[in-house]
Short mmCIF file of C-alpha atoms in Angstrom, two decimals:
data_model
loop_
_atom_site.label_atom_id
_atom_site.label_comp_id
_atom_site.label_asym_id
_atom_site.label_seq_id
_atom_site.Cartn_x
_atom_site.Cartn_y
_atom_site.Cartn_z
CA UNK A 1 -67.27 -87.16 -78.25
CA UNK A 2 -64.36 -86.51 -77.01
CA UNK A 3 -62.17 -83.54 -76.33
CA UNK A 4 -58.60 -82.93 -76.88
CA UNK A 5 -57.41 -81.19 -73.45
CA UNK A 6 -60.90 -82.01 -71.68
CA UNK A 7 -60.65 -81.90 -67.93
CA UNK A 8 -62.98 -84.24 -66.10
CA UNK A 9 -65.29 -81.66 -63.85
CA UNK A 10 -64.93 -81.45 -60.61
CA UNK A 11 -68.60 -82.65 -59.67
CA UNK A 12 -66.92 -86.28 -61.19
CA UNK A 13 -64.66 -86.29 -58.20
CA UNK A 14 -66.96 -84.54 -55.23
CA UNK A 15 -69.18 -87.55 -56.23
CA UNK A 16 -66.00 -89.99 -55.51
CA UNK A 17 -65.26 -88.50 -52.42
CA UNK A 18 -68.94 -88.96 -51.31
CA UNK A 19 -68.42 -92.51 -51.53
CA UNK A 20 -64.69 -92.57 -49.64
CA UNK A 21 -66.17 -90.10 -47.15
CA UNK A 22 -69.75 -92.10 -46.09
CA UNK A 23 -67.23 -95.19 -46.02
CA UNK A 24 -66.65 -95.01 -41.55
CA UNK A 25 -65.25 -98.84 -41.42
CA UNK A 26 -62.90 -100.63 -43.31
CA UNK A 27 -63.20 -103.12 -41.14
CA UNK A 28 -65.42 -106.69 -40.07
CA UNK A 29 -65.42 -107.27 -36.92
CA UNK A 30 -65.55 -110.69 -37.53
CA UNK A 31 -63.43 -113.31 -40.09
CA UNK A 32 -65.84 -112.80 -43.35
CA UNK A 33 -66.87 -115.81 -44.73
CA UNK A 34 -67.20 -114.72 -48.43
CA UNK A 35 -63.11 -114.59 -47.81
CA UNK A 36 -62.40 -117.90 -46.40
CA UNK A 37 -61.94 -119.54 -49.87
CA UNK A 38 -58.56 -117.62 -50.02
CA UNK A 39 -55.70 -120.08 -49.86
CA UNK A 40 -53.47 -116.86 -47.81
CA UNK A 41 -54.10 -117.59 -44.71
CA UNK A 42 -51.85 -114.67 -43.65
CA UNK A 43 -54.44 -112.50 -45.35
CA UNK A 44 -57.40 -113.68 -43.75
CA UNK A 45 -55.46 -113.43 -40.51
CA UNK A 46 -54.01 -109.64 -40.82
CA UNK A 47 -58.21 -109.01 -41.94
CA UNK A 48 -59.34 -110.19 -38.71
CA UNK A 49 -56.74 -108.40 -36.58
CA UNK A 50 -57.39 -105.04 -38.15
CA UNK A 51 -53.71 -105.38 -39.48
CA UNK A 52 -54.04 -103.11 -42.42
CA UNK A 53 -57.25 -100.96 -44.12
CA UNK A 54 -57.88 -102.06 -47.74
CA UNK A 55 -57.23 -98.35 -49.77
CA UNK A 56 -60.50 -98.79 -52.13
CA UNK A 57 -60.87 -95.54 -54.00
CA UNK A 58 -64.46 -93.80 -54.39
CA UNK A 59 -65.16 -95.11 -58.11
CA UNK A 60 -64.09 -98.68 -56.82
CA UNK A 61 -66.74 -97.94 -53.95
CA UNK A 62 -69.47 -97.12 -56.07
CA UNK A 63 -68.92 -100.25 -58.20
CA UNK A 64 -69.46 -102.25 -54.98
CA UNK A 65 -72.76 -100.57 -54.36
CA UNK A 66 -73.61 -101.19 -58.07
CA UNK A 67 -73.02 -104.76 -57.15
CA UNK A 68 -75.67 -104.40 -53.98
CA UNK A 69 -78.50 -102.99 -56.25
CA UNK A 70 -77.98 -105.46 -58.89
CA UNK A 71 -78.74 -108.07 -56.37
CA UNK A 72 -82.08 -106.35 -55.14
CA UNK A 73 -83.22 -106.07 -58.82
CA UNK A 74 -82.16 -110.16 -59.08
CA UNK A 75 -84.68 -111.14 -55.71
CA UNK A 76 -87.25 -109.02 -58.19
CA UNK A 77 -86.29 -111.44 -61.03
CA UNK A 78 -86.77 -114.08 -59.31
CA UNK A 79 -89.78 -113.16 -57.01
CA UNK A 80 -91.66 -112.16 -60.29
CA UNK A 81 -90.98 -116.06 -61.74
CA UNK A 82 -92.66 -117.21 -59.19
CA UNK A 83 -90.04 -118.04 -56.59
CA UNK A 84 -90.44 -117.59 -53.04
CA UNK A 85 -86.83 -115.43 -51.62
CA UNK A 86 -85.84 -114.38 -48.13
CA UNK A 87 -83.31 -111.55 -48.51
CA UNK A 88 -83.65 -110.66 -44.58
CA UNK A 89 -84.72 -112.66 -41.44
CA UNK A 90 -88.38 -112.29 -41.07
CA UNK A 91 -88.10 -112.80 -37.66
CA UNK A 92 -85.51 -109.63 -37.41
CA UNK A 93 -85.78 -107.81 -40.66
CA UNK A 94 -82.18 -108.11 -40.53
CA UNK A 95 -79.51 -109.41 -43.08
CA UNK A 96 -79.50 -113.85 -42.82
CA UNK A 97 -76.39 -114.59 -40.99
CA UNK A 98 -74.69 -117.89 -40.66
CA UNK A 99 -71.70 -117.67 -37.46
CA UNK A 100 -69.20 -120.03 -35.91
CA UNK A 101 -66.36 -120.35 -33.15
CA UNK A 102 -68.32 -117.92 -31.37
CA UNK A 103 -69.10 -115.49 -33.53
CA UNK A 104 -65.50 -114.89 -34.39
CA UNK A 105 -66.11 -115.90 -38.11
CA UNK A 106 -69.28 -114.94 -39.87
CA UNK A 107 -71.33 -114.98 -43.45
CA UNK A 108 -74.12 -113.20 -44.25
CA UNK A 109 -76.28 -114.37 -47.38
CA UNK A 110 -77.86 -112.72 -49.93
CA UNK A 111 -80.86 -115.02 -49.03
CA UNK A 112 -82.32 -118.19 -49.18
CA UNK A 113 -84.72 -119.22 -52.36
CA UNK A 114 -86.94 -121.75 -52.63
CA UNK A 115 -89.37 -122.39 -55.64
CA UNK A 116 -86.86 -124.26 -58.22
CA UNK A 117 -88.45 -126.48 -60.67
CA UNK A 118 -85.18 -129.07 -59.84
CA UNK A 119 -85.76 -129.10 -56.67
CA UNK A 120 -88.35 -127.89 -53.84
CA UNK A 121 -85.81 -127.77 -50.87
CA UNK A 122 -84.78 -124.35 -50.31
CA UNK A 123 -81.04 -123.22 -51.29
CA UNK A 124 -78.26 -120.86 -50.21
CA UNK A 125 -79.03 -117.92 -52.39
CA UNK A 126 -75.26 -115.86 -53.49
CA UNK A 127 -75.94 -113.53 -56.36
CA UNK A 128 -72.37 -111.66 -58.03
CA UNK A 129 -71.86 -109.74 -61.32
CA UNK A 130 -68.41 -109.81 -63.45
CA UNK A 131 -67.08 -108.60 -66.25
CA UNK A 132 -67.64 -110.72 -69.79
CA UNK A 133 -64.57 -112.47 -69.28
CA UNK A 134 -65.04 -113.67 -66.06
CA UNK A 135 -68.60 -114.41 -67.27
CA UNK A 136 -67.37 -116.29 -70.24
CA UNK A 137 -65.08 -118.53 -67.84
CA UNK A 138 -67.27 -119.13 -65.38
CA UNK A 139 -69.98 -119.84 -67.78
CA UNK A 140 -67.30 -122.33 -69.54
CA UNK A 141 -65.57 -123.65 -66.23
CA UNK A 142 -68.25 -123.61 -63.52
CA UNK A 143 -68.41 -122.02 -60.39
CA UNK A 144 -65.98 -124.28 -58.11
CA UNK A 145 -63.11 -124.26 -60.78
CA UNK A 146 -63.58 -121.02 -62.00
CA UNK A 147 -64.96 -118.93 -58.96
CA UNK A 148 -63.49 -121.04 -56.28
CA UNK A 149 -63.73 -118.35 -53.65
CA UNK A 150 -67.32 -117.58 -54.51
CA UNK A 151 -67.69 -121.50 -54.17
CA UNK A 152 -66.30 -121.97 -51.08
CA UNK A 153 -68.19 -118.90 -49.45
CA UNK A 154 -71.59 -121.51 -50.76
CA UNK A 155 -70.14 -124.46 -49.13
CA UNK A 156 -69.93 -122.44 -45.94
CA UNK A 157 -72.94 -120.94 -46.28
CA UNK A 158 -74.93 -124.10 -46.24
CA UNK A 159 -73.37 -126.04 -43.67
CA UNK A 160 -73.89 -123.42 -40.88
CA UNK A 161 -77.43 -123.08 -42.35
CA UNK A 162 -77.57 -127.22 -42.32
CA UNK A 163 -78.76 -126.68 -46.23
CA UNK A 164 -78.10 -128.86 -49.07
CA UNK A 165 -77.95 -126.92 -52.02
CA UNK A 166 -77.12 -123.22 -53.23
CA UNK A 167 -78.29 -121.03 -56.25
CA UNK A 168 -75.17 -119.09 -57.63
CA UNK A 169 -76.98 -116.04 -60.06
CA UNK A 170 -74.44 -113.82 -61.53
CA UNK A 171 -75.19 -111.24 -63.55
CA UNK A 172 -72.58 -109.83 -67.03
CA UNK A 173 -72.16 -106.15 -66.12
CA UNK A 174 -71.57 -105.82 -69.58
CA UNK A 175 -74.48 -107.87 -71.49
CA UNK A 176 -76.57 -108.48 -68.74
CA UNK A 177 -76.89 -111.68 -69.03
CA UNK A 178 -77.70 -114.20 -66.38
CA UNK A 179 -76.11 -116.89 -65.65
CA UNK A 180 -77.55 -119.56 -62.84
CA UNK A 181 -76.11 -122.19 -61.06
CA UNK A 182 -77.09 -125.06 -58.60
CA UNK A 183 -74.41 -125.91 -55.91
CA UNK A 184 -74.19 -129.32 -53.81
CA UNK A 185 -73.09 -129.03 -50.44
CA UNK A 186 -69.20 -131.19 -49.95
CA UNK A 187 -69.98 -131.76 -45.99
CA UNK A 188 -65.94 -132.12 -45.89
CA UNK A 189 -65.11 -128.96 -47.31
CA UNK A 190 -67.00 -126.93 -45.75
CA UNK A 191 -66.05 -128.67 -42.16
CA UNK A 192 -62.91 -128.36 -43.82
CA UNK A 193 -63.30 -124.32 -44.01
CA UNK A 194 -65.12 -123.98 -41.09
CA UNK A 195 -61.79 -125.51 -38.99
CA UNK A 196 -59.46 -123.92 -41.60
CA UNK A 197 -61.16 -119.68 -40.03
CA UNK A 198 -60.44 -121.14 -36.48
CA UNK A 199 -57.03 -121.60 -37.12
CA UNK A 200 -56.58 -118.19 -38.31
CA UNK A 201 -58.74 -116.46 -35.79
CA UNK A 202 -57.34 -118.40 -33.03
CA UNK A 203 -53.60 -118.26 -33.82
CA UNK A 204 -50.73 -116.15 -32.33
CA UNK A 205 -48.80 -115.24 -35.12
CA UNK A 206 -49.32 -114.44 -38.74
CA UNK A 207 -49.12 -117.79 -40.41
CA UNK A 208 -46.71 -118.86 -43.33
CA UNK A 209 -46.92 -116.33 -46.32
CA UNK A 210 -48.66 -117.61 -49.80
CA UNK A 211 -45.25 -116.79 -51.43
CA UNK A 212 -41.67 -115.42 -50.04
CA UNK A 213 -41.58 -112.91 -53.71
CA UNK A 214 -43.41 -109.97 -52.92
CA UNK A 215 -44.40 -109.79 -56.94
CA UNK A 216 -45.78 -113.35 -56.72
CA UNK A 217 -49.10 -112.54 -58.48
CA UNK A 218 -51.38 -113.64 -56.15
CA UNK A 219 -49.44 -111.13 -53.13
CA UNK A 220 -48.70 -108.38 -55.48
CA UNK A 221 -52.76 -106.76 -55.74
CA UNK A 222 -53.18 -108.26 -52.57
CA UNK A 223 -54.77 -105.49 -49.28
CA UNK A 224 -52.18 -106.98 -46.64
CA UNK A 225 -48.88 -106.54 -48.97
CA UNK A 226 -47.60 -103.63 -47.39
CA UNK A 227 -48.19 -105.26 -43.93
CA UNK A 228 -46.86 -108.82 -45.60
CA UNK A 229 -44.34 -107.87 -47.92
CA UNK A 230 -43.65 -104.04 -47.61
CA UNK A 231 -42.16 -103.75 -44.53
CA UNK A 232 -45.00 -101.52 -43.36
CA UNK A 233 -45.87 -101.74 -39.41
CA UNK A 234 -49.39 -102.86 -39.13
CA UNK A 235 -52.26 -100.71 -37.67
CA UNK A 236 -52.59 -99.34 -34.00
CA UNK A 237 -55.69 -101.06 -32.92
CA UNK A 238 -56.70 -103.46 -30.16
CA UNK A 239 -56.03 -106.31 -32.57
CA UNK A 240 -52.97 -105.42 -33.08
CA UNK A 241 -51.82 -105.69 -29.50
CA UNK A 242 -49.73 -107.87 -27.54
CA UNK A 243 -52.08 -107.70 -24.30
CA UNK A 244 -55.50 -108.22 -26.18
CA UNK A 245 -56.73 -112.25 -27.33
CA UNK A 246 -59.68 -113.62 -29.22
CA UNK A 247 -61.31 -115.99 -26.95
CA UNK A 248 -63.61 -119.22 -27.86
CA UNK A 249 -66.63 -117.86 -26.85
CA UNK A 250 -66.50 -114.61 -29.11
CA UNK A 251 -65.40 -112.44 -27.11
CA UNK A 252 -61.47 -110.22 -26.75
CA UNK A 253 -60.14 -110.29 -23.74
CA UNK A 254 -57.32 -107.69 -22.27
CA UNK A 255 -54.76 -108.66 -19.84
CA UNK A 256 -54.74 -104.83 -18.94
CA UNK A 257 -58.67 -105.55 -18.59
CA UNK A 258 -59.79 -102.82 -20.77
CA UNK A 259 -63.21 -102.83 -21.85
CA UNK A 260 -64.39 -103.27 -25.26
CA UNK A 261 -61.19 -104.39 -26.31
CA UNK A 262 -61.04 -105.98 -29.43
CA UNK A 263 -64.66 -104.58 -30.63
CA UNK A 264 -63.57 -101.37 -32.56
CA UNK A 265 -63.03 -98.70 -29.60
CA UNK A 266 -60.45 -96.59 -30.10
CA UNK A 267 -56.74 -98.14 -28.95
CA UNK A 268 -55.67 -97.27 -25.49
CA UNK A 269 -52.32 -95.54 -24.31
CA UNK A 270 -51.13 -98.88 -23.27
CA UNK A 271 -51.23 -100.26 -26.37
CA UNK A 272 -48.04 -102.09 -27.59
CA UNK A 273 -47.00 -103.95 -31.19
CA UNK A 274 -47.76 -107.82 -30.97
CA UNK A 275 -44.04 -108.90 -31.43
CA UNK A 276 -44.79 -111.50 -34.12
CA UNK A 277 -46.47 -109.10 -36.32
CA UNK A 278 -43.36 -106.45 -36.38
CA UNK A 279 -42.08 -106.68 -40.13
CA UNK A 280 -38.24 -108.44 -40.05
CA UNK A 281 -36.64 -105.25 -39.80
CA UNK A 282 -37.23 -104.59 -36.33
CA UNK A 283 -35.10 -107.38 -33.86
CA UNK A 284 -36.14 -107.80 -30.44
CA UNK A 285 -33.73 -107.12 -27.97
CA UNK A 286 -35.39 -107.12 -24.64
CA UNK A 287 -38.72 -107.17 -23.60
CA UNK A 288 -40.73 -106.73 -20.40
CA UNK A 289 -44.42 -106.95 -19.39
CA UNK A 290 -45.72 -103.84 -20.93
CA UNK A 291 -42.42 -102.84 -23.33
CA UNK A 292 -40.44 -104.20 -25.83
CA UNK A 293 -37.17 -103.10 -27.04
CA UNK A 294 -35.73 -103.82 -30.76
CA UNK A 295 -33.34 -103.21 -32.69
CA UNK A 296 -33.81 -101.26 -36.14
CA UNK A 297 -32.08 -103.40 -38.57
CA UNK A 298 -32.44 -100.31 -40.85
CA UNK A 299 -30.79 -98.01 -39.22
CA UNK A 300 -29.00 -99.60 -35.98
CA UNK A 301 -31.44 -97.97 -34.25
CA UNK A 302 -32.74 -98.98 -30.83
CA UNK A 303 -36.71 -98.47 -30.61
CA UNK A 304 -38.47 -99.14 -27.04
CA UNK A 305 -42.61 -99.89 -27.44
CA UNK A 306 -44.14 -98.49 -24.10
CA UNK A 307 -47.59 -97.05 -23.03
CA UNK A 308 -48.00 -94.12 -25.49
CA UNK A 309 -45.50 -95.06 -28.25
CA UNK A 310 -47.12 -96.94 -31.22
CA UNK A 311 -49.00 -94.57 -32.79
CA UNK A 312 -45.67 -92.47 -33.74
CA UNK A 313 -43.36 -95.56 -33.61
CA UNK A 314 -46.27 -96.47 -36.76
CA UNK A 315 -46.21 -92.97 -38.31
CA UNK A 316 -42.31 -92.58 -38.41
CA UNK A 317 -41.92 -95.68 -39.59
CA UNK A 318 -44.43 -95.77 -42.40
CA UNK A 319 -43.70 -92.50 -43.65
#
């Protein structure tokens, strides 16, 4: 029942906070796989270089940990049918991963099954839960036309683990119903995907937006729009910086040949903005080895990066 005038109790929002306060690291340190399927490239790009943190608030957190336990409770499901699962690496105990170009881009699975009455081979195991409608279209449209980012995470999946097939489970958060799906590996698309994250780890700039209108719907709910679209100056982190580069092998390196660059230490004093990630508002002017001047478009302003400067340069500008 509900009361007229009822104020939610405070114990509601301590338990929110719990979740925003246990949450240390917005970000990967690697290009996620499960994101790869997104046709922005400038997203995945400002994710890998730390441009922005996603703002998730503590209810949204706890619905992702929902998510985690439903999957456990799924590998029960399936384990008590008779089907064999690996949720970890029984060589490591740890999470399965799949990597590429180094280690630059990575997916972790939920697991690999194997058991099916269709098939013996063992499969990519991704388990999800949705809403009814998303339930109802994906049930309706299938996994690659409805789900395509869920699909293409698969598709990844099983190439770097040189499997053929995948098991999609999702689960209705609302009925919960099951719904179960084999996938075929498309050896072209996932090469495809594979090449498409070494572009975007690999490249200098932030490639092409999705869409020039910042209320395109697609860049309006998406992390990176204040970064993309807002005019916001990105993050002070190593990734950010004009002296520090992904290299092939997985590794950052720093042409001021700071350690750990790259690999979530803290940002050094000689930090300075990569140029081509400055929003338009800010014209360069002059630059030097470890400075560059622009111009404020804003305000007419003249602002000089040096050693020491981004972090306020980002907090009087953002403000």
């Amino acid at each position: 029942m509900h009361i007229k005038g009822h104020i939610q109790p405070a114990e509601v929002q301590a338990i929110y906070d719990h979740y925003k306060d246990k949450r240390k690291n917005a970000h990967r340190p690697h290009l996620g796989g499960s994101q790869i399927g997104n046709e922005c490239k400038r997203a995945l790009f400002y994710q890998f270089r730390w441009a922005w943190s996603p703002d998730f608030d503590g209810r949204m957190l706890r619905l992702f940990e929902t998510g985690d336990r439903e999957e456990i409770r799924v590998v029960e499901n399936l384990e008590a049918i008779g089907l064999e699962v690996w949720a970890v690496d029984p060589e490591t105990g740890d999470q399965i991963r799949a990597t590429a170009h180094g280690g630059h881009f990575a997916l972790s699975l939920d697991g690999v099954v194997r058991g099916l009455k269709q098939s013996s081979q063992p499969h990519v195991f991704e388990c999800k839960t949705m809403n009814t409608k998303g339930f109802k279209d994906l049930k309706s449209k299938g996994v690659q036309v409805s789900k395509p980012i869920y699909w293409s995470q698969m598709q990844v999946g099983m190439h770097l683990c040189d499997l053929e097939r995948a098991l999609f489970v999702t689960v209705c958060k609302e009925t919960d119903d099951i719904y179960m799906e084999r996938v075929r590996l498309d050896k072209a698309e996932a090469t495809r995907l594979v090449a498409k994250a070494g572009e975007v780890i690999f490249a200098e700039e932030p490639p092409a937006k999705l869409n020039e209108d910042p209320s395109y719907y697609l860049c309006k709910f998406c992390s990176f729009h204040p970064v993309c679209h807002g005019g916001k100056l990105p993050e002070v982190s190593c990734r950010t910086c004009a002296h520090v580069t992904p290299e092939q092998d997985g590794t950052w390196s720093c042409a001021k040949g700071n350690p750990g660059a790259g690999q979530g230490c803290a940002p050094c004093q000689e930090h300075i903005f990569n140029p081509k990630m400055m929003p338009p508002r800010f014209e360069i002017e002059d630059a030097g080895p470890d400075w560059v001047s622009y111009i404020d478009k804003k305000t007419g302003e003249e602002i000089r990066n040096h050693d020491g400067t981004s972090k306020r340069m980002f907090f009087e500008t953002n403000a």
